[in-house]
Amino acid sequence: MFLVLRIPTLAIHLDRQETFTFNKETQLFPIAGLVAAELNRTRDTGKPATPESSTTCDPSSEDSFSPLKAPAERHHPYVVELIANEAAVPSSSVVDFEMVLYDTQEACIGGLNKELIFSARLDNLGMSYCSLHGLINSLSSPSALENDRSIRLISLFDHEEIGSNTAQGADSNFLPAVIRRLSTIGSDSDDQTVYEQALAKSFLISADMAHSVNPNYASKYEPDHKPEMNKGTVIKVNANARYATNSPGIVLLQEAARRGHVPLQLFVVRNDSSCGSTIGPMLAAALGARTLDLGNAQLSMHSIRETGGVYDVDYGTKLFESFFEHFSELQSKIIVD
């Protein structure tokens, strides 16, 4: 694996601050290499360290006129070259690009009994994996859909950590538009409320990783709600609707878990503690569909290296598989008086 960039922090010996703070504009520049090494590379390859400007062309020529500088002029030319090499095209063919830095260290299994997962971005690739494989597994039988009146659907969104208010985020019109189109398939009726009827019969699971109890900070958790890794998927409850869970949803999910032999846990944040949120309340408000928030327990959420449970991956996958298989039958039996 070829690692290109790294953001180094200042040695603690040079700035003994009690809390780790930094300036996002001036102190988070990644280091790509050393000037001397780049000069040696360009000398050995015969390539210039900086490209010749392409903006000195004749503006009357449509073929040569460029409204913006070329990518190799706006960025380091070797970075553009690396991107071009990955795409197997000449550097001149790269018109533009978007680049995001991420931790390249591979996930691994650890713990005395190999019961833990150490990985970046468990939140929320963990539940994305479980829901995807649960959906696939629920369709393994050729007759899986013969008596199913429901549409089995998962939706994986971008940008949840920055508000979801993007074209591919949960706060967009994407999911409502898809459901609206699906609700009209096979319908010969002129009823203009088929979409609303479909939502009334639907159930949304907002699957985002949950907090496992941290033994080093046990006092941060409500005494009767300390979820543990490898003890089952966690149902998240919050009276201020930071999570969208309610009692009918808990009953339905519990029955699905019973049929899949999947253990469940409950999590309620302390009354004197702040509470994170998910896309659950956002989508529940937009769709008006029954919604429940859940996730597998993990430690160090939002750290560059997070910790989860090996067995919870299997629990989560089986839970979704059972939910998809049994929802049509169960949802009609949940009566709210």
Short mmCIF file of C-alpha atoms in Angstrom, two decimals:
data_model
loop_
_atom_site.label_atom_id
_atom_site.label_comp_id
_atom_site.label_asym_id
_atom_site.label_seq_id
_atom_site.Cartn_x
_atom_site.Cartn_y
_atom_site.Cartn_z
CA MET A 1 0.00 0.00 0.00
CA PHE A 2 1.34 3.41 -1.01
CA LEU A 3 0.68 6.01 1.67
CA VAL A 4 0.82 9.53 0.29
CA LEU A 5 -0.15 12.04 2.98
CA ARG A 6 0.02 12.34 6.75
CA ILE A 7 -1.00 15.10 9.18
CA PRO A 8 1.58 15.26 12.00
CA THR A 9 0.65 16.67 15.38
CA LEU A 10 2.98 18.80 17.45
CA ALA A 11 5.05 16.86 19.99
CA ILE A 12 3.54 17.18 23.45
CA HIS A 13 6.92 18.39 24.75
CA LEU A 14 6.52 21.58 22.72
CA ASP A 15 2.97 22.46 23.77
CA ARG A 16 1.75 21.00 27.06
CA GLN A 17 -1.92 21.93 26.79
CA GLU A 18 -4.48 20.08 28.88
CA THR A 19 -6.87 19.64 25.98
CA PHE A 20 -5.90 18.81 22.43
CA THR A 21 -6.87 21.83 20.33
CA PHE A 22 -5.70 22.94 16.93
CA ASN A 23 -6.35 25.53 14.24
CA LYS A 24 -8.13 23.88 11.31
CA GLU A 25 -6.78 26.44 8.85
CA THR A 26 -3.11 26.53 9.78
CA GLN A 27 -2.32 23.33 11.70
CA LEU A 28 -3.97 20.56 9.70
CA PHE A 29 -1.96 20.65 6.50
CA PRO A 30 -0.90 17.15 5.42
CA ILE A 31 2.74 16.48 4.64
CA ALA A 32 3.34 14.82 1.28
CA GLY A 33 7.12 14.66 1.30
CA LEU A 34 10.31 16.71 1.46
CA VAL A 35 11.46 19.37 -0.96
CA ALA A 36 14.87 17.75 -1.45
CA ALA A 37 13.32 14.40 -2.38
CA GLU A 38 10.99 16.04 -4.89
CA LEU A 39 13.86 17.96 -6.48
CA ASN A 40 15.80 14.72 -6.79
CA ARG A 41 12.80 12.99 -8.37
CA THR A 42 12.23 15.70 -10.95
CA ARG A 43 15.94 15.83 -11.74
CA ASP A 44 16.11 12.06 -12.26
CA THR A 45 12.94 11.90 -14.36
CA GLY A 46 13.58 15.05 -16.28
CA LYS A 47 10.12 16.38 -15.40
CA PRO A 48 9.78 19.97 -14.19
CA ALA A 49 8.79 20.45 -10.53
CA THR A 50 6.10 22.88 -11.65
CA PRO A 51 4.24 22.70 -14.97
CA GLU A 52 4.38 25.41 -17.54
CA SER A 53 1.40 27.75 -17.31
CA SER A 54 -1.39 27.05 -19.76
CA THR A 55 -3.11 30.39 -19.19
CA THR A 56 -0.81 32.35 -21.50
CA CYS A 57 -2.56 30.98 -24.56
CA ASP A 58 -4.42 32.98 -27.17
CA PRO A 59 -7.87 33.66 -25.65
CA SER A 60 -9.35 33.87 -29.14
CA SER A 61 -8.71 30.14 -29.64
CA GLU A 62 -11.53 27.95 -28.33
CA ASP A 63 -9.27 24.87 -28.25
CA SER A 64 -6.64 26.47 -26.05
CA PHE A 65 -8.77 28.73 -23.84
CA SER A 66 -9.32 27.46 -20.28
CA PRO A 67 -11.56 29.33 -17.80
CA LEU A 68 -9.63 27.78 -14.92
CA LYS A 69 -6.02 26.85 -14.49
CA ALA A 70 -5.24 23.22 -15.24
CA PRO A 71 -5.33 20.80 -12.24
CA ALA A 72 -1.53 20.45 -12.34
CA GLU A 73 -1.25 24.21 -11.85
CA ARG A 74 -3.80 24.38 -9.01
CA HIS A 75 -2.34 21.34 -7.25
CA HIS A 76 1.04 19.71 -6.96
CA PRO A 77 1.69 18.15 -10.38
CA TYR A 78 2.91 14.88 -8.84
CA VAL A 79 -0.40 14.49 -6.99
CA VAL A 80 -2.22 14.87 -10.30
CA GLU A 81 0.19 12.37 -11.82
CA LEU A 82 -0.54 9.83 -9.09
CA ILE A 83 -4.28 10.22 -9.64
CA ALA A 84 -3.82 9.82 -13.39
CA ASN A 85 -1.75 6.67 -12.85
CA GLU A 86 -4.52 5.15 -10.71
CA ALA A 87 -7.03 5.93 -13.47
CA ALA A 88 -4.62 4.67 -16.16
CA VAL A 89 -4.85 7.91 -18.12
CA PRO A 90 -2.37 10.68 -18.98
CA SER A 91 -2.12 13.57 -16.50
CA SER A 92 -3.47 15.90 -19.16
CA SER A 93 -6.73 13.91 -19.17
CA VAL A 94 -7.47 14.76 -15.53
CA VAL A 95 -9.90 17.66 -15.79
CA ASP A 96 -10.77 17.84 -12.08
CA PHE A 97 -10.95 15.63 -9.00
CA GLU A 98 -12.13 15.45 -5.41
CA MET A 99 -9.80 14.00 -2.80
CA VAL A 100 -10.59 13.01 0.79
CA LEU A 101 -7.99 11.87 3.30
CA TYR A 102 -8.71 8.78 5.40
CA ASP A 103 -6.92 6.29 7.62
CA THR A 104 -5.47 3.51 5.44
CA GLN A 105 -4.69 1.09 8.26
CA GLU A 106 -6.64 -2.11 7.70
CA ALA A 107 -9.14 -3.42 10.24
CA CYS A 108 -8.01 -6.31 12.41
CA ILE A 109 -9.32 -8.78 14.98
CA GLY A 110 -7.97 -8.50 18.52
CA GLY A 111 -8.60 -9.21 22.17
CA LEU A 112 -7.45 -12.17 24.25
CA ASN A 113 -10.06 -14.39 22.61
CA LYS A 114 -10.18 -12.57 19.28
CA GLU A 115 -13.57 -11.16 20.17
CA LEU A 116 -12.92 -7.52 19.22
CA ILE A 117 -12.71 -5.59 15.98
CA PHE A 118 -10.28 -2.67 15.74
CA SER A 119 -11.11 -0.53 12.74
CA ALA A 120 -11.64 2.94 11.39
CA ARG A 121 -15.17 4.06 10.53
CA LEU A 122 -17.12 1.32 12.31
CA ASP A 123 -19.59 4.17 12.75
CA ASN A 124 -21.34 3.63 10.46
CA LEU A 125 -19.88 1.04 8.11
CA GLY A 126 -20.69 -1.56 10.76
CA MET A 127 -24.47 -1.26 10.49
CA SER A 128 -24.27 -0.66 6.73
CA TYR A 129 -22.58 -4.05 6.41
CA CYS A 130 -25.12 -5.78 8.66
CA SER A 131 -28.14 -4.33 6.86
CA LEU A 132 -26.78 -5.14 3.41
CA HIS A 133 -25.95 -8.74 4.24
CA GLY A 134 -29.18 -9.15 6.20
CA LEU A 135 -31.12 -8.09 3.10
CA ILE A 136 -29.13 -10.45 0.87
CA ASN A 137 -29.53 -13.37 3.28
CA SER A 138 -33.28 -12.79 3.55
CA LEU A 139 -33.53 -13.48 -0.18
CA SER A 140 -31.43 -16.63 -0.24
CA SER A 141 -34.46 -18.89 -0.72
CA PRO A 142 -36.03 -18.93 -4.22
CA SER A 143 -39.44 -18.65 -2.55
CA ALA A 144 -38.44 -15.81 -0.21
CA LEU A 145 -40.86 -13.29 -1.72
CA GLU A 146 -43.76 -15.60 -2.61
CA ASN A 147 -45.94 -14.58 0.35
CA ASP A 148 -44.33 -11.24 1.13
CA ARG A 149 -46.52 -8.16 0.60
CA SER A 150 -43.72 -5.72 1.43
CA ILE A 151 -40.80 -4.19 -0.43
CA ARG A 152 -37.46 -4.92 1.25
CA LEU A 153 -35.27 -1.85 1.00
CA ILE A 154 -32.13 -0.41 2.55
CA SER A 155 -30.82 3.09 1.93
CA LEU A 156 -27.21 4.01 2.71
CA PHE A 157 -26.65 7.77 2.93
CA ASP A 158 -23.60 10.01 2.87
CA HIS A 159 -22.81 13.01 5.09
CA GLU A 160 -24.62 12.02 8.29
CA GLU A 161 -21.83 13.51 10.40
CA ILE A 162 -22.16 16.94 8.77
CA GLY A 163 -25.92 17.26 8.93
CA SER A 164 -27.19 15.11 6.03
CA ASN A 165 -28.35 18.23 4.17
CA THR A 166 -26.87 17.26 0.79
CA ALA A 167 -28.18 15.70 -2.41
CA GLN A 168 -27.01 12.27 -1.25
CA GLY A 169 -27.76 12.83 2.44
CA ALA A 170 -30.72 11.60 4.48
CA ASP A 171 -32.22 15.10 4.58
CA SER A 172 -32.59 15.12 0.79
CA ASN A 173 -35.60 14.11 -1.29
CA PHE A 174 -33.90 10.90 -2.41
CA LEU A 175 -35.61 8.33 -0.18
CA PRO A 176 -39.11 9.88 -0.38
CA ALA A 177 -38.77 10.04 -4.17
CA VAL A 178 -37.73 6.38 -4.39
CA ILE A 179 -40.55 5.21 -2.12
CA ARG A 180 -43.07 7.33 -4.04
CA ARG A 181 -42.05 5.69 -7.32
CA LEU A 182 -42.05 2.20 -5.80
CA SER A 183 -45.49 2.70 -4.29
CA THR A 184 -47.06 3.13 -7.72
CA ILE A 185 -45.58 -0.02 -9.26
CA GLY A 186 -48.33 -2.45 -10.26
CA SER A 187 -51.06 -0.07 -9.17
CA ASP A 188 -53.87 0.52 -11.67
CA SER A 189 -55.73 2.72 -9.23
CA ASP A 190 -56.18 6.45 -9.70
CA ASP A 191 -55.93 6.86 -5.94
CA GLN A 192 -53.64 9.83 -5.32
CA THR A 193 -52.77 8.61 -1.80
CA VAL A 194 -50.93 5.38 -2.63
CA TYR A 195 -47.66 6.96 -1.47
CA GLU A 196 -49.12 7.98 1.88
CA GLN A 197 -50.72 4.56 2.28
CA ALA A 198 -47.36 2.91 1.61
CA LEU A 199 -45.70 5.05 4.29
CA ALA A 200 -48.44 4.18 6.79
CA LYS A 201 -47.69 0.49 6.25
CA SER A 202 -43.91 0.94 6.36
CA PHE A 203 -41.41 0.61 9.17
CA LEU A 204 -38.06 2.38 9.17
CA ILE A 205 -35.03 1.14 11.09
CA SER A 206 -32.43 3.85 11.59
CA ALA A 207 -29.29 1.76 12.03
CA ASP A 208 -26.35 3.70 13.46
CA MET A 209 -23.72 2.34 15.81
CA ALA A 210 -24.40 2.61 19.56
CA HIS A 211 -22.26 3.30 22.63
CA SER A 212 -20.84 0.40 24.59
CA VAL A 213 -20.11 0.97 28.25
CA ASN A 214 -16.51 2.08 28.70
CA PRO A 215 -15.12 0.55 31.92
CA ASN A 216 -12.78 3.52 32.35
CA TYR A 217 -15.74 5.94 32.33
CA ALA A 218 -18.57 3.84 33.79
CA SER A 219 -20.00 6.86 35.63
CA LYS A 220 -20.91 8.43 32.28
CA TYR A 221 -23.66 5.86 31.76
CA GLU A 222 -27.12 5.46 33.26
CA PRO A 223 -26.78 2.65 35.85
CA ASP A 224 -29.41 0.39 34.26
CA HIS A 225 -28.40 1.07 30.67
CA LYS A 226 -24.82 -0.02 30.08
CA PRO A 227 -24.73 -1.90 26.77
CA GLU A 228 -21.81 -4.26 26.23
CA MET A 229 -20.12 -5.40 23.06
CA ASN A 230 -20.95 -8.92 21.84
CA LYS A 231 -24.20 -9.02 23.82
CA GLY A 232 -26.58 -8.07 21.03
CA THR A 233 -27.80 -5.09 19.04
CA VAL A 234 -28.76 -2.01 21.07
CA ILE A 235 -32.16 -0.28 20.85
CA LYS A 236 -31.67 3.44 21.51
CA VAL A 237 -34.31 5.42 23.40
CA ASN A 238 -34.49 9.16 24.14
CA ALA A 239 -37.41 11.12 25.62
CA ASN A 240 -36.38 14.27 23.74
CA ALA A 241 -36.71 12.42 20.42
CA ARG A 242 -33.00 12.47 19.67
CA TYR A 243 -33.77 8.87 18.76
CA ALA A 244 -37.07 7.94 17.09
CA THR A 245 -37.76 4.75 19.05
CA ASN A 246 -41.14 4.15 20.68
CA SER A 247 -42.85 1.19 22.40
CA PRO A 248 -44.69 -0.29 19.37
CA GLY A 249 -41.39 -0.32 17.49
CA ILE A 250 -39.62 -2.05 20.37
CA VAL A 251 -42.31 -4.74 20.45
CA LEU A 252 -42.08 -5.34 16.70
CA LEU A 253 -38.29 -5.53 16.70
CA GLN A 254 -38.31 -7.76 19.76
CA GLU A 255 -40.52 -10.26 17.95
CA ALA A 256 -38.26 -10.19 14.89
CA ALA A 257 -35.24 -10.73 17.17
CA ARG A 258 -37.02 -13.59 18.94
CA ARG A 259 -37.52 -15.40 15.65
CA GLY A 260 -33.91 -14.82 14.66
CA HIS A 261 -32.59 -15.79 18.13
CA VAL A 262 -30.82 -12.43 18.42
CA PRO A 263 -30.24 -10.86 21.85
CA LEU A 264 -31.12 -7.18 22.27
CA GLN A 265 -30.07 -4.43 24.67
CA LEU A 266 -31.59 -1.06 25.60
CA PHE A 267 -29.73 2.23 25.90
CA VAL A 268 -30.95 5.44 27.51
CA VAL A 269 -28.50 8.29 28.04
CA ARG A 270 -28.12 9.85 31.49
CA ASN A 271 -30.45 12.77 32.22
CA ASP A 272 -27.47 15.00 32.99
CA SER A 273 -25.65 14.07 29.78
CA SER A 274 -25.90 15.34 26.24
CA CYS A 275 -27.18 12.89 23.63
CA GLY A 276 -26.13 12.38 20.05
CA SER A 277 -28.70 11.89 17.33
CA THR A 278 -29.19 9.98 14.09
CA ILE A 279 -31.04 10.31 10.82
CA GLY A 280 -33.96 8.46 12.47
CA PRO A 281 -35.86 11.50 13.80
CA MET A 282 -35.14 13.41 10.59
CA LEU A 283 -36.58 10.71 8.34
CA ALA A 284 -39.46 9.96 10.73
CA ALA A 285 -40.51 13.60 10.50
CA ALA A 286 -40.14 13.71 6.71
CA LEU A 287 -41.91 10.42 6.01
CA GLY A 288 -44.33 10.02 8.89
CA ALA A 289 -43.37 6.35 9.00
CA ARG A 290 -42.93 4.28 12.14
CA THR A 291 -39.25 4.44 13.09
CA LEU A 292 -36.82 2.82 15.51
CA ASP A 293 -33.18 3.61 16.24
CA LEU A 294 -30.70 0.84 16.90
CA GLY A 295 -27.06 -0.09 16.45
CA ASN A 296 -24.31 -2.43 17.57
CA ALA A 297 -22.29 -1.35 20.60
CA GLN A 298 -18.82 0.09 20.13
CA LEU A 299 -16.11 2.02 21.96
CA SER A 300 -14.28 5.18 20.90
CA MET A 301 -16.96 6.41 18.50
CA HIS A 302 -15.60 9.05 16.08
CA SER A 303 -12.00 8.19 16.91
CA ILE A 304 -9.75 7.35 13.98
CA ARG A 305 -9.58 3.82 15.41
CA GLU A 306 -12.78 2.39 16.88
CA THR A 307 -13.53 -0.85 18.72
CA GLY A 308 -16.48 -3.18 18.18
CA GLY A 309 -17.51 -6.76 18.90
CA VAL A 310 -16.95 -9.64 16.49
CA TYR A 311 -20.14 -11.47 17.44
CA ASP A 312 -22.28 -8.35 17.13
CA VAL A 313 -21.71 -8.37 13.36
CA ASP A 314 -23.43 -11.73 13.18
CA TYR A 315 -26.16 -10.59 15.58
CA GLY A 316 -26.85 -7.48 13.54
CA THR A 317 -26.95 -9.37 10.26
CA LYS A 318 -29.34 -12.00 11.64
CA LEU A 319 -31.56 -9.29 13.12
CA PHE A 320 -32.01 -7.59 9.76
CA GLU A 321 -32.50 -10.92 8.02
CA SER A 322 -35.28 -11.85 10.46
CA PHE A 323 -36.84 -8.39 10.23
CA PHE A 324 -37.07 -8.56 6.43
CA GLU A 325 -38.41 -12.11 6.49
CA HIS A 326 -41.08 -11.60 9.14
CA PHE A 327 -42.12 -7.94 8.94
CA SER A 328 -45.19 -8.48 6.76
CA GLU A 329 -46.53 -11.01 9.23
CA LEU A 330 -45.60 -9.17 12.40
CA GLN A 331 -46.62 -5.62 11.55
CA SER A 332 -50.28 -6.53 11.32
CA LYS A 333 -50.18 -8.03 14.81
CA ILE A 334 -48.84 -4.94 16.58
CA ILE A 335 -51.94 -3.22 17.97
CA VAL A 336 -51.65 0.15 19.71
CA ASP A 337 -54.60 0.92 21.96
#
